[in-house]
Coordinates of C-alpha atoms (C1' of nucleotides) in Angstrom, one line a residue:
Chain G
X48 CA 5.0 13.9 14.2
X49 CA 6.1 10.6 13.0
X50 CA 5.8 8.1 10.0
X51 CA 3.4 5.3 11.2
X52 CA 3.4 2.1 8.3
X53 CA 1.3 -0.8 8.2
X54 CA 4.2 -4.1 8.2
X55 CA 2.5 -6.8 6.4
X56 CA 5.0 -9.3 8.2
X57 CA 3.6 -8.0 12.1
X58 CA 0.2 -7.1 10.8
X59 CA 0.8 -4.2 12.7
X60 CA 1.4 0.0 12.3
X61 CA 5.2 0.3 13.1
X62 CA 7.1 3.7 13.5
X63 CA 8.9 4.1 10.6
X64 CA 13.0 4.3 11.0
X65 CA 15.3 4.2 8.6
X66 CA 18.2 1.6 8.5
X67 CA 20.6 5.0 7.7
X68 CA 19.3 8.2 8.9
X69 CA 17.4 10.4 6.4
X70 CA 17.9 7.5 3.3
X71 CA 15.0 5.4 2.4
X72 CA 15.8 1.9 0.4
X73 CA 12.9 1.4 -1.0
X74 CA 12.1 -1.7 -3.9
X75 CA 8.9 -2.6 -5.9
X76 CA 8.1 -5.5 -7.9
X77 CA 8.0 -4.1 -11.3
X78 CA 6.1 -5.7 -14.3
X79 CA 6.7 -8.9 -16.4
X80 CA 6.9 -7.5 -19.7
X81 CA 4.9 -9.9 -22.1
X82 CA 1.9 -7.6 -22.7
X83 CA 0.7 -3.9 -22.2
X84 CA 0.2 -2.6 -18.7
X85 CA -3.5 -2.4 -17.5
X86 CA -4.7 -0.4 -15.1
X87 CA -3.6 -3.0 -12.1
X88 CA -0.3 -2.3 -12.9
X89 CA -1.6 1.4 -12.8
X90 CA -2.4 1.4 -9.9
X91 CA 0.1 -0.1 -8.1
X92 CA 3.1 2.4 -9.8
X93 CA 0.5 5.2 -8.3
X94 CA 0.4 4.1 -4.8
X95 CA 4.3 3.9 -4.8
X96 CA 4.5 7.1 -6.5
X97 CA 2.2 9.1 -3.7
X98 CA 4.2 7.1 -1.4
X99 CA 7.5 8.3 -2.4
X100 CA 6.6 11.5 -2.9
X101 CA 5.2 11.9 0.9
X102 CA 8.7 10.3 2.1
X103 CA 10.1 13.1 0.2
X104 CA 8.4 15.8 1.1
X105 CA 9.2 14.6 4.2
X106 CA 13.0 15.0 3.6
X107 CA 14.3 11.7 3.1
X108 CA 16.1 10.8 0.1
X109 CA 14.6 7.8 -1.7
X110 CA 16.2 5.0 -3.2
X111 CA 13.7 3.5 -5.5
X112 CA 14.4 0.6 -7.4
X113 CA 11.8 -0.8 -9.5
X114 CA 12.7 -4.1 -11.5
X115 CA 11.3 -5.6 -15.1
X116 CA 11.4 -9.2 -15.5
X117 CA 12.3 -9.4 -18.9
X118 CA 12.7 -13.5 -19.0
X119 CA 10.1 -15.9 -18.5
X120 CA 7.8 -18.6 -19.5
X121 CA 5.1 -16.1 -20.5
X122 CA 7.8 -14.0 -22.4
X123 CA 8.9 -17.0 -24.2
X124 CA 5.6 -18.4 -24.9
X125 CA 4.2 -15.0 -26.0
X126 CA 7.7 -14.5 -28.7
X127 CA 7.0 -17.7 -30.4
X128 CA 3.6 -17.3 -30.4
X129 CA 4.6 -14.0 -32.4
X130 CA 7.6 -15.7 -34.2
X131 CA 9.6 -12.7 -32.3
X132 CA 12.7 -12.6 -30.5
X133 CA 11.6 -12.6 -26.8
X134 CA 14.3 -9.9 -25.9
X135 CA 13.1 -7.8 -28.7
X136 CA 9.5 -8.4 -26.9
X137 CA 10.3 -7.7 -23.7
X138 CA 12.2 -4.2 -25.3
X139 CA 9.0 -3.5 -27.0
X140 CA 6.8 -3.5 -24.2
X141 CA 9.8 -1.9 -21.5
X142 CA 9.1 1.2 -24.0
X143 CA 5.2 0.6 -23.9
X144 CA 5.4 0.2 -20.2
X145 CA 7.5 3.5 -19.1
X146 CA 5.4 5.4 -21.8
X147 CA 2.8 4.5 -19.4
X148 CA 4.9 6.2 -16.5
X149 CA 5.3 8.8 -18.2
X150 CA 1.3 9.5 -18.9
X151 CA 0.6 8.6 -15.6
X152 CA 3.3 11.5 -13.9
X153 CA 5.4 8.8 -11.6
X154 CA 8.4 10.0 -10.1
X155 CA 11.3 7.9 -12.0
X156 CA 13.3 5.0 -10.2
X157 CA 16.5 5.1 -9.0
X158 CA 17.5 2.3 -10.5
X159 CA 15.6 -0.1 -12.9
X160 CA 17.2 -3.0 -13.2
X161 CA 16.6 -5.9 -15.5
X162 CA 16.8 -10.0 -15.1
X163 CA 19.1 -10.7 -18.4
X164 CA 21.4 -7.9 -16.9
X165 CA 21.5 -9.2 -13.1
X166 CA 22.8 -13.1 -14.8
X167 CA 25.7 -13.0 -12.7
X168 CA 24.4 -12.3 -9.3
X169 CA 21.7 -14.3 -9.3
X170 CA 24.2 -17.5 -10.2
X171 CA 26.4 -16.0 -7.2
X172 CA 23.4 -15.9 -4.8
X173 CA 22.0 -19.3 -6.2
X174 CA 25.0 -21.2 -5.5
X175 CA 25.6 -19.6 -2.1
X176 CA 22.2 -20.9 -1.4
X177 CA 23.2 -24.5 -2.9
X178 CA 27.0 -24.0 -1.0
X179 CA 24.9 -23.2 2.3
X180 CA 22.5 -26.2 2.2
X181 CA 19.3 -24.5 1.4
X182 CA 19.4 -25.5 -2.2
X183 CA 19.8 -28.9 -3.8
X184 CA 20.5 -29.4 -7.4
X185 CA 18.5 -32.1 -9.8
X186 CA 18.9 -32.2 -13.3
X187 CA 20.4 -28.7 -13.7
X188 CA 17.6 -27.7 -11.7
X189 CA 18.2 -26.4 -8.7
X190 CA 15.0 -25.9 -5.9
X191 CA 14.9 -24.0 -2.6
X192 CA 14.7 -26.7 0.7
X193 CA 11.9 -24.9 2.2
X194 CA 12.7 -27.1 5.4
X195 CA 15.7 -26.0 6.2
X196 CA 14.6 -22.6 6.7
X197 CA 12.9 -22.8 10.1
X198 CA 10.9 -19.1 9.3
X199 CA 9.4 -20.6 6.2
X200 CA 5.8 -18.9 5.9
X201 CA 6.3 -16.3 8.3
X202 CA 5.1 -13.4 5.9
X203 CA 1.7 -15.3 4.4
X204 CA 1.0 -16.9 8.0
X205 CA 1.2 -20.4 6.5
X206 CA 2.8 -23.4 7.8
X207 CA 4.7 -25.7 5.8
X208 CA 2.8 -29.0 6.3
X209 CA -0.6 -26.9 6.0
X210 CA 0.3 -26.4 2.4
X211 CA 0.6 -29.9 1.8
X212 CA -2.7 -30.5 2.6
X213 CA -3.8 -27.8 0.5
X214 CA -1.7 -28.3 -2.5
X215 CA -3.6 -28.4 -5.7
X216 CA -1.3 -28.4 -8.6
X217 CA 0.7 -31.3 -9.3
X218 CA 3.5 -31.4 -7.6
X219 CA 7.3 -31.6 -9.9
X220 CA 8.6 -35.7 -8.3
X221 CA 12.2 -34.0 -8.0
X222 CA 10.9 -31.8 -5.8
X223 CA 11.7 -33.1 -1.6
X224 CA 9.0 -30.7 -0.4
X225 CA 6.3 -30.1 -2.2
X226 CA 6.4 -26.1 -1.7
X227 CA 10.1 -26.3 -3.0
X228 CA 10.5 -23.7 -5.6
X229 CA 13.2 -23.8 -8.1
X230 CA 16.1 -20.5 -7.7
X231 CA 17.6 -21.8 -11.3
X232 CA 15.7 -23.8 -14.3
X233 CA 17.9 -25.7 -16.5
X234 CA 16.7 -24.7 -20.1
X235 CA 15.2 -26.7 -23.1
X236 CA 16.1 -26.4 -26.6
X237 CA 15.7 -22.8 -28.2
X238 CA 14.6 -21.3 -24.5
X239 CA 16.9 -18.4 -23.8
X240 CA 19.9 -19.9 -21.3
X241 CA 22.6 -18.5 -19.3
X242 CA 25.9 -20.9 -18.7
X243 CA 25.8 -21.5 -14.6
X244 CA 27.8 -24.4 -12.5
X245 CA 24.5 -26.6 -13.4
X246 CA 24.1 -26.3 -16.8
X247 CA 22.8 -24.2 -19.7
X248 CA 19.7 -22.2 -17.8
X249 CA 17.7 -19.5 -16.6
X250 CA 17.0 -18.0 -13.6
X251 CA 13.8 -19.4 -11.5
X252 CA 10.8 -17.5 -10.4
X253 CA 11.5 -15.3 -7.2
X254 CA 15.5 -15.2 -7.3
X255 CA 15.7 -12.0 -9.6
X256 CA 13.7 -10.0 -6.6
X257 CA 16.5 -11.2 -3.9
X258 CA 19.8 -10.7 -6.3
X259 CA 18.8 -7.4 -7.4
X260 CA 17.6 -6.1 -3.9
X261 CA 21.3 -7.2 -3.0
X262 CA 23.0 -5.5 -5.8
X263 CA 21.2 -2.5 -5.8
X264 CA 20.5 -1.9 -1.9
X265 CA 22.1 -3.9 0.0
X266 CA 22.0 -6.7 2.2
X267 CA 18.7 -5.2 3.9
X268 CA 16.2 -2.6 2.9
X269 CA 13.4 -0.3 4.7
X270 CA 10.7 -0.5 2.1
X271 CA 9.5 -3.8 0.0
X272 CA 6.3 -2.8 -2.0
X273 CA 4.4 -5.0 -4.6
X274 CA 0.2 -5.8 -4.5
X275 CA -0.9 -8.0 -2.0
X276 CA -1.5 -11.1 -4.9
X277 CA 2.4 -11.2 -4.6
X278 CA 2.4 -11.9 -0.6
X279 CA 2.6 -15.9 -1.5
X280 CA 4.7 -17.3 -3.5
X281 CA 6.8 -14.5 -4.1
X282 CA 7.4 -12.0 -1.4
X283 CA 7.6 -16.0 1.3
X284 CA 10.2 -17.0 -1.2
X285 CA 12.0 -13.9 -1.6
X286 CA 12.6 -13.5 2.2
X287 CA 13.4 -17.1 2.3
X288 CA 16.5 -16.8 -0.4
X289 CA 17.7 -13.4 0.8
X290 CA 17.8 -13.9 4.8
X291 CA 19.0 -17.8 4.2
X292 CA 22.0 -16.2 1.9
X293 CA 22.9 -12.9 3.7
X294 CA 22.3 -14.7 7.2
X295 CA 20.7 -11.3 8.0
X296 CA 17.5 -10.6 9.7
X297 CA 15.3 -8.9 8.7
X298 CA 15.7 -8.5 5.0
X299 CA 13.3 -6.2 4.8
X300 CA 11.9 -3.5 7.5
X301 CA 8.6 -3.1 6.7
X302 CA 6.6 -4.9 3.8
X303 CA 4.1 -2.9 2.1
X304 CA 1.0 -4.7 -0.3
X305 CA -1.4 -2.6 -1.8
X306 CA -4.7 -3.9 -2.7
X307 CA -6.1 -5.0 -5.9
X308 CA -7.7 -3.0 -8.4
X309 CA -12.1 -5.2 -8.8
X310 CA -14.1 -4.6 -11.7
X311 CA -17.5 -5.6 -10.5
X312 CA -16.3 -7.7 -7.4
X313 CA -13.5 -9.4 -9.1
X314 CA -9.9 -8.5 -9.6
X315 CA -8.4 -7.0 -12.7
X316 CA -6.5 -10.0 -14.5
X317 CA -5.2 -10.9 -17.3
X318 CA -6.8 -14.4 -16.8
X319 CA -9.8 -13.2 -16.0
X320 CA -9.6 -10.9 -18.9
X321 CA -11.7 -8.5 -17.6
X322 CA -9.2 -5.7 -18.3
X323 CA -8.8 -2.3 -19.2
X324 CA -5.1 -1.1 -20.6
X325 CA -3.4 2.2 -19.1
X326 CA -3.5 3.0 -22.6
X327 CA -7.4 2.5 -23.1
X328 CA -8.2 4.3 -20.2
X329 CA -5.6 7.7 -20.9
X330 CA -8.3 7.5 -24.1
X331 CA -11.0 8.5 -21.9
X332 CA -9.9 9.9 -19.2
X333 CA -6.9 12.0 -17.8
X334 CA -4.3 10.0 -15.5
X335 CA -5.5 12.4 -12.6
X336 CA -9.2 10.8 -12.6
X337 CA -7.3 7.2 -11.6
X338 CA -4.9 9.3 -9.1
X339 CA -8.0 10.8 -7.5
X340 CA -9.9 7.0 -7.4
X341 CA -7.3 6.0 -5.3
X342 CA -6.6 8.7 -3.0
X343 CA -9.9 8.6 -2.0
X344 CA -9.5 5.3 -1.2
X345 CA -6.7 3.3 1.5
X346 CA -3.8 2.1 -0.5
X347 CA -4.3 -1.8 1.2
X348 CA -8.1 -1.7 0.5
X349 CA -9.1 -3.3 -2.9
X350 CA -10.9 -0.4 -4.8
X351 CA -13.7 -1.2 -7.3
X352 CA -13.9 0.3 -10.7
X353 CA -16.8 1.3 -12.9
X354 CA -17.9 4.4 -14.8
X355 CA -20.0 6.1 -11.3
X356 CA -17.2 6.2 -9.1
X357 CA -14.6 7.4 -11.9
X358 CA -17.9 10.4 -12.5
X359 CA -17.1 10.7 -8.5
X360 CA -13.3 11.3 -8.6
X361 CA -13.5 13.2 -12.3
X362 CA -16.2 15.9 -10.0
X363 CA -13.9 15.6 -7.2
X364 CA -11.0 16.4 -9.2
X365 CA -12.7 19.7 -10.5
X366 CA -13.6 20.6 -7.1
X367 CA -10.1 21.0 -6.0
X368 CA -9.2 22.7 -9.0
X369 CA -11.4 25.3 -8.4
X370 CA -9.7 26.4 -5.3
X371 CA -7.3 27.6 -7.8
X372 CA -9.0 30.3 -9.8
X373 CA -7.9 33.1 -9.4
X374 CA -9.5 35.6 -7.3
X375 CA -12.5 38.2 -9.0
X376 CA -11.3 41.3 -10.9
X377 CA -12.9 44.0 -9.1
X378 CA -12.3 42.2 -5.5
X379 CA -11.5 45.1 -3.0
X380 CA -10.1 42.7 -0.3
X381 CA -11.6 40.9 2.0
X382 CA -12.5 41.7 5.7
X383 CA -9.7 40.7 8.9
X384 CA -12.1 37.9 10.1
X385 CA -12.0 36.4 6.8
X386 CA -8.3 35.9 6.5
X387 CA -7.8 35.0 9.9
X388 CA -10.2 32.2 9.0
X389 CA -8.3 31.8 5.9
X390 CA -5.0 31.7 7.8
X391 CA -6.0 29.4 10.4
X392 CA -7.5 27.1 7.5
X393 CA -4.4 26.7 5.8
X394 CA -2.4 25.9 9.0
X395 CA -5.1 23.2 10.1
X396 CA -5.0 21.9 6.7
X397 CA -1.4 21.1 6.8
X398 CA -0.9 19.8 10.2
X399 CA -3.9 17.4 9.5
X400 CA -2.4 16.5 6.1
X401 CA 0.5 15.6 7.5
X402 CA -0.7 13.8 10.9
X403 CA -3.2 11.6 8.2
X404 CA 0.0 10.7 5.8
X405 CA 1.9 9.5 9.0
X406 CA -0.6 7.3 10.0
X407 CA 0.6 4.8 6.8
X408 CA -0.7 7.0 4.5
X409 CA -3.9 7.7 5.1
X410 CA -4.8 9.5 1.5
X411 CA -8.4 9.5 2.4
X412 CA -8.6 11.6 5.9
X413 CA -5.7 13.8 4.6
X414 CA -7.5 14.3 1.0
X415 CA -10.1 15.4 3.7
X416 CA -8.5 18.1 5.1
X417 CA -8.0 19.4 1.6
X418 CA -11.3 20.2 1.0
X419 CA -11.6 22.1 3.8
X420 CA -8.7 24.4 2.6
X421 CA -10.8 24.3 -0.5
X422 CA -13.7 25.8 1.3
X423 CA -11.7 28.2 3.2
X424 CA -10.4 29.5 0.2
X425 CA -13.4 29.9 -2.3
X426 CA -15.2 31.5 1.0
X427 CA -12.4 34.2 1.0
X428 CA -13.0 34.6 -2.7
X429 CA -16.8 35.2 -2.4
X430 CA -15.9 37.7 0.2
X431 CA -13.5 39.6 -1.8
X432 CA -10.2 38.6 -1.4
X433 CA -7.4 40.3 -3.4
X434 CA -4.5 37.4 -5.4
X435 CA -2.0 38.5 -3.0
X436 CA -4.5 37.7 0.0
X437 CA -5.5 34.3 -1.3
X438 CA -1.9 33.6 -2.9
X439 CA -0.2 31.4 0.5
X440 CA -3.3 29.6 1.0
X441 CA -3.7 28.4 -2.8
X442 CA 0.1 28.0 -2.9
X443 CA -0.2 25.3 0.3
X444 CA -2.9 23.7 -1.5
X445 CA -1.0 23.3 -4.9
X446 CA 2.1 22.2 -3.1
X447 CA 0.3 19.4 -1.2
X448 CA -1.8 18.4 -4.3
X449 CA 0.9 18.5 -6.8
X450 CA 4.1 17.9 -5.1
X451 CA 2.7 15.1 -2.4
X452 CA -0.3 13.5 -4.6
X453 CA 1.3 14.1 -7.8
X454 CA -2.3 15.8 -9.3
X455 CA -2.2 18.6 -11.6
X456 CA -4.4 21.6 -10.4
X457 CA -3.9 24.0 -12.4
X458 CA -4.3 23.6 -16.4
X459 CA -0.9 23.8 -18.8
X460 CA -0.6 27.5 -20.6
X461 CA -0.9 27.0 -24.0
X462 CA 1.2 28.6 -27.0
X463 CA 0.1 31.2 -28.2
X464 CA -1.5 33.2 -25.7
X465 CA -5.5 33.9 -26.4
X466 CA -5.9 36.0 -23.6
X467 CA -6.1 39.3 -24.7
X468 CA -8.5 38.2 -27.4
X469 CA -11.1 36.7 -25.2
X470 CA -11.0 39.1 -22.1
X471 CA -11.4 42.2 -25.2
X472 CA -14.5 40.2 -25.9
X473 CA -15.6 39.8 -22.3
X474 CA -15.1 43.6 -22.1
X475 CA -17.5 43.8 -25.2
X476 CA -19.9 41.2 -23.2
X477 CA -19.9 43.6 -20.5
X478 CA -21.1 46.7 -22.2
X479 CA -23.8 45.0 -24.3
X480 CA -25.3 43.2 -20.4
X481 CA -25.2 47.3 -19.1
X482 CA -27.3 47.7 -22.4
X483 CA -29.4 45.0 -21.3
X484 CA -28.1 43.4 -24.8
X485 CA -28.3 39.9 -23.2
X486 CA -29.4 37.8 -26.2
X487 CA -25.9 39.1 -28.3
X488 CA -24.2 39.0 -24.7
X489 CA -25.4 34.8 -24.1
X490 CA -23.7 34.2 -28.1
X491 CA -20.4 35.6 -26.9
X492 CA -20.7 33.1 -23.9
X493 CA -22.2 31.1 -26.1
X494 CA -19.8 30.7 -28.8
X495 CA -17.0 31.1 -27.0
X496 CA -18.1 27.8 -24.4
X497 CA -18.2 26.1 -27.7
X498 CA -14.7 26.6 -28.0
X499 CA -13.6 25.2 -25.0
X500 CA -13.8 28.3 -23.0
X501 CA -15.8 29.0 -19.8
X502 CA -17.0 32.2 -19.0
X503 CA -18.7 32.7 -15.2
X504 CA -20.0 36.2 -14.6
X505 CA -19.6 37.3 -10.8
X506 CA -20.5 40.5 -8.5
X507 CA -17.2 41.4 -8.5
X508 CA -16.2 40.8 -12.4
X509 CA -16.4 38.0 -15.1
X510 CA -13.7 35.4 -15.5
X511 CA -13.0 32.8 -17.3
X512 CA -11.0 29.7 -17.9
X513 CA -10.3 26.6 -20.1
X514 CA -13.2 24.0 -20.0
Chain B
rG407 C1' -10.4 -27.5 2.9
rG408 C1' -6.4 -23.9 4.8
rC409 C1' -4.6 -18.7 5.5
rG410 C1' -5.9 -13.5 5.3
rA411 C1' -9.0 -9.2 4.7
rC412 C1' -13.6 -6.7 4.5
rG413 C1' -19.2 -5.5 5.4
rU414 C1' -20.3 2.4 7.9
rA415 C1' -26.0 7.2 4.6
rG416 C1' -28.4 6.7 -2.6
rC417 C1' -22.9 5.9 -4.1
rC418 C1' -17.5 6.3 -2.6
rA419 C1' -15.1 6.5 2.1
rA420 C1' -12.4 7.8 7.1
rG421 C1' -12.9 6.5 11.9
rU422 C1' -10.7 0.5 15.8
rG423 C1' -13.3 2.1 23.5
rG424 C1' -16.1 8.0 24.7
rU425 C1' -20.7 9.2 21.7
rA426 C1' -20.3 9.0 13.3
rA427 C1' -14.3 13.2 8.8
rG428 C1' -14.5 14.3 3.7
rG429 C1' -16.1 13.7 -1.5
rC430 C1' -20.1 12.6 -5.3
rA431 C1' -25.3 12.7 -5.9
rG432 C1' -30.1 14.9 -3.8
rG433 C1' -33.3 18.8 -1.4
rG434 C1' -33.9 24.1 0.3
rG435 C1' -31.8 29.1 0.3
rC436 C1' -28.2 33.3 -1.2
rC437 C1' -25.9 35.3 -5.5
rU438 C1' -27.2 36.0 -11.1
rG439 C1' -30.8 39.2 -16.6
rC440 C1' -30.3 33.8 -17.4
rA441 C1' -26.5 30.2 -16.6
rA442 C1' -22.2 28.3 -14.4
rA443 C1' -19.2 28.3 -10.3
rG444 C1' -19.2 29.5 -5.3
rC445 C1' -21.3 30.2 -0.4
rC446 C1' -25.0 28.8 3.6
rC447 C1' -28.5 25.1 5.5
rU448 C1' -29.9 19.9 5.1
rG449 C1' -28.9 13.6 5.6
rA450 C1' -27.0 7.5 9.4
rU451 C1' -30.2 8.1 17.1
rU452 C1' -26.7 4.6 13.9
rC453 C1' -22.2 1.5 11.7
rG454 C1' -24.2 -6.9 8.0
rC455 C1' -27.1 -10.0 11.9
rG456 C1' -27.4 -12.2 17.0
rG457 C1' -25.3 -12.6 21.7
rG458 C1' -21.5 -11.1 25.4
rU459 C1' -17.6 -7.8 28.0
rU460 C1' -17.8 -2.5 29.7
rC461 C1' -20.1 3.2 33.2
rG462 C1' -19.8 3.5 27.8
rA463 C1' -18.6 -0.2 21.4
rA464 C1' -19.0 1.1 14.7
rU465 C1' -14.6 0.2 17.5
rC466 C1' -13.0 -5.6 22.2
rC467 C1' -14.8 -11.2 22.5
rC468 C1' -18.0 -15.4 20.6
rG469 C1' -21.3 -17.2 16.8
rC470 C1' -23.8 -16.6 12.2
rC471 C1' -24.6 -14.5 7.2
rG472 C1' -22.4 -12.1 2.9
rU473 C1' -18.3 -10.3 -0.3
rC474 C1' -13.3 -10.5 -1.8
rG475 C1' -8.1 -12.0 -2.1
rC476 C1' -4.2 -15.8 -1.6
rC477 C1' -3.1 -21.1 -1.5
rU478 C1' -1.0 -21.7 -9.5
rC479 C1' 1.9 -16.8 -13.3
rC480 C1' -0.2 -12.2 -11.5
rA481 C1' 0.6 -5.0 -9.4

RNA sequence: GGCGACGUAGCCAAGUGGUAAGGCAGGGGCCUGCAAAGCCCUGAUUCGCGGGUUCGAAUCCCGCCGUCGCCUCCA
């Protein structure tokens, strides 16, 4: 079985190979930090994460670099709106953001690089550019020649003179081309500014992307990720600065865009301020709910968001869970049949797992083929099945749930044990339902459901579990 | 206007040439003192609409309708 990956650039599936056997280089366009994360940005750190992870549990060894753009005209804006220093801004919300991280359970970067710390390559890669002929200076400016650079809108599918036909903004008179974009932006009074060959500045929109890709990972990488609003300009541009500088094609294997996060039909945006903050939504609900929203969906698809379908992935969520509990306390074993079905189960539900993650991740179908285990496994259960006989099957299940999906099945234990207390009163329970004692027996379910604690009475025993 | 996606049961969603995975919700049954959970059974003769290609299409081609994204900072 092999890795299968959708290539933005071909618009095709393409096996996946490495550009050194058994590493992955793998980048993704982090956050500009100006303002909390919502959960767009959510959602794209999960889709990475569940990628990453399947790459490793496939054995390769991820190099996962994941950048903050800490200066810009939003971060400089946003600072003297709030009479604060911009760097102490973009600090604050760097904390906020990898709080976020942390809530949401994402495997940590390699490397997370920053734009105020990568000053000095991105000069060195802007004047090679300049040195080379693809960039002209004006002013301390200095823009990108889009027409010298033949492969110019070969990731977006546009042509260069199409997009002067199109062009709606007002275009900068310095500029030769209108789709010129600037590598370097000579700064104005009180802006932070780096010295450079040109003048007192800053570095331009998409050059921090290509400089730190070349520190960090080389000349050329496997993986580029980011959502699919970052295909034009930025992803067009980056290619253009890196494979115009290193000479090398291509910069990137395979480019990976995940689609946007709607809220009734439209995309989650800042602009459009129809927003909800990883922090809001960790108020509500727990980071697996949005982990589960997405499985069940394709990574490239846009996914819509309201209160139903997060219901949907919350009930889905327990479902698999369930799987989990342990098996009843009186269970005798169950019968051959029944394991052998079991068995089989477990080894279908792997191979298919696997075979639906190759084909570019295909969370859905594979999330599938989980459920199934999860029937296989509460079947065994109802027919008797001992811990030790439904151990392997609910250990194949955890291990693709948790280690590949990143979702926590089975609930934290909790200081100070409780468990002797409530299974004495379950024993108690027990003898009062032999004395047909069921209205004291429902207040000890009762009372203790009230505490968080869920008792289910089967043939074979009664258990119980956290809420 | 240009470029690119998408439209599958009540909802979410996979499937891109061989006769419709899976989840949620619903209905019926088993189990239970009741409940919960679980298990079993149950749902599209049909994949936005209209043509065409094919022995055969949700899957390919053409047209139309609708939705969304990008073309400007954006995960």
């Amino acid at each position: 079985m092999s890795l299968r990956i959708y290539n933005t650039l071909t618009r095709r599936k393409e096996p996946f190979q490495t550009l050194e056997p058994g590493v992955v280089r793998m980048y993704v366009c982090g956050p500009t930090v100006y303002d909390n994360a919502h959960l767009g940005h959510g959602v794209s750190l999960l889709v990475y994460d569940i990628i990453r992870r399947y790459l490793e549990y496939k054995g390769y060894q991820v190099r996962h670099v994941m950048n903050y753009t800490d200066v810009d005209d939003k971060i400089i804006q946003r600072a003297r709106e709030l009479g604060e220093d911009p760097q102490a801004l973009a600090e604050r919300y760097i904390q906020a953001f990898e709080q976020n991280m942390r809530d949401l359970g994402v495997r940590w970067p390699t490397v997370q690089p920053r734009v105020t710390r990568e000053i000095d390559w991105i000069v060195r890669m802007v004047q090679g550019l300049v040195e080379k002929g693809f960039g002209y200076v004006v002013d301390g400016d200095v823009f990108f020649d889009v027409s010298k650079d033949p492969d110019y809108g070969k990731l977006s599918g546009r042509k260069v003179e199409d997009m002067l036909a199109g062009a709606r903004v007002e275009v900068d008179e310095r500029k030769r081309h209108p789709a010129d974009f600037a590598l370097w932006k000579a700064s104005k009074p009180g802006e932070p500014a780096w010295e450079s060959p040109w003048g007192p500045g800053r570095p331009g929109w998409h050059i921090e992307c290509s400089a730190m890709n070349l520190h960090h990972l080389g000349e050329q990488i496997d993986i580029h990720g980011g959502g699919r609003d970052l295909i034009f300009p930025h992803h067009e541009n980056e290619i253009a600065q890196s494979e115009c500088y290193t000479g090398k094609t291509p910069f990137v294997r395979y480019w990976v865009h995940n689609g946007m996060l709607l809220v009734r039909g439209e995309k989650m945006s800042k602009s459009l301020g129809n927003f909800i903050t990883v922090n809001d939504f960790l108020q509500q609900h727990e980071a697996d709910v949005l982990r589960m929203l997405l499985l069940q969906a394709h990574y490239r698809s846009p996914i819509n968001y309201d209160d139903a379908r997060l219901q949907q992935a919350q009930q889905a969520l327990e479902r698999l869970r369930g799987a989990m509990r342990p098996a009843y306390p009186e269970a005798q074993g169950a019968d051959a049949a029944t394991l052998q079905a079991l068995e089989a189960e477990q080894r279908a539900a792997v191979q298919g797992f696997e075979a639906a993650m190759d084909d570019d991740f295909n969370t859905a179908v594979a999330l599938g083929h989980l459920f199934n285990l999860v029937r296989a496994i509460n079947r065994a259960r109802d027919a008797g099945a001992t811990a030790a006989q439904l151990a392997p099957a609910q250990e194949t299940l955890r291990r693709l749930a948790e280690d590949v999906f990143g979702l926590h099945l089975t609930p934290e234990t909790v200081t100070g044990d409780i468990a002797p207390l409530v299974e004495l009163l379950l024993e108690v329970r027990q003898e009062l339902r032999r004395a047909r004692q069921y209205a004291l027996a429902d207040r000890i379910r009762d009372g203790l459901a009230a505490l968080g604690i869920v008792v289910e009475d089967t043939p074979q025993g009664s258990v119980w579990r956290r809420a």
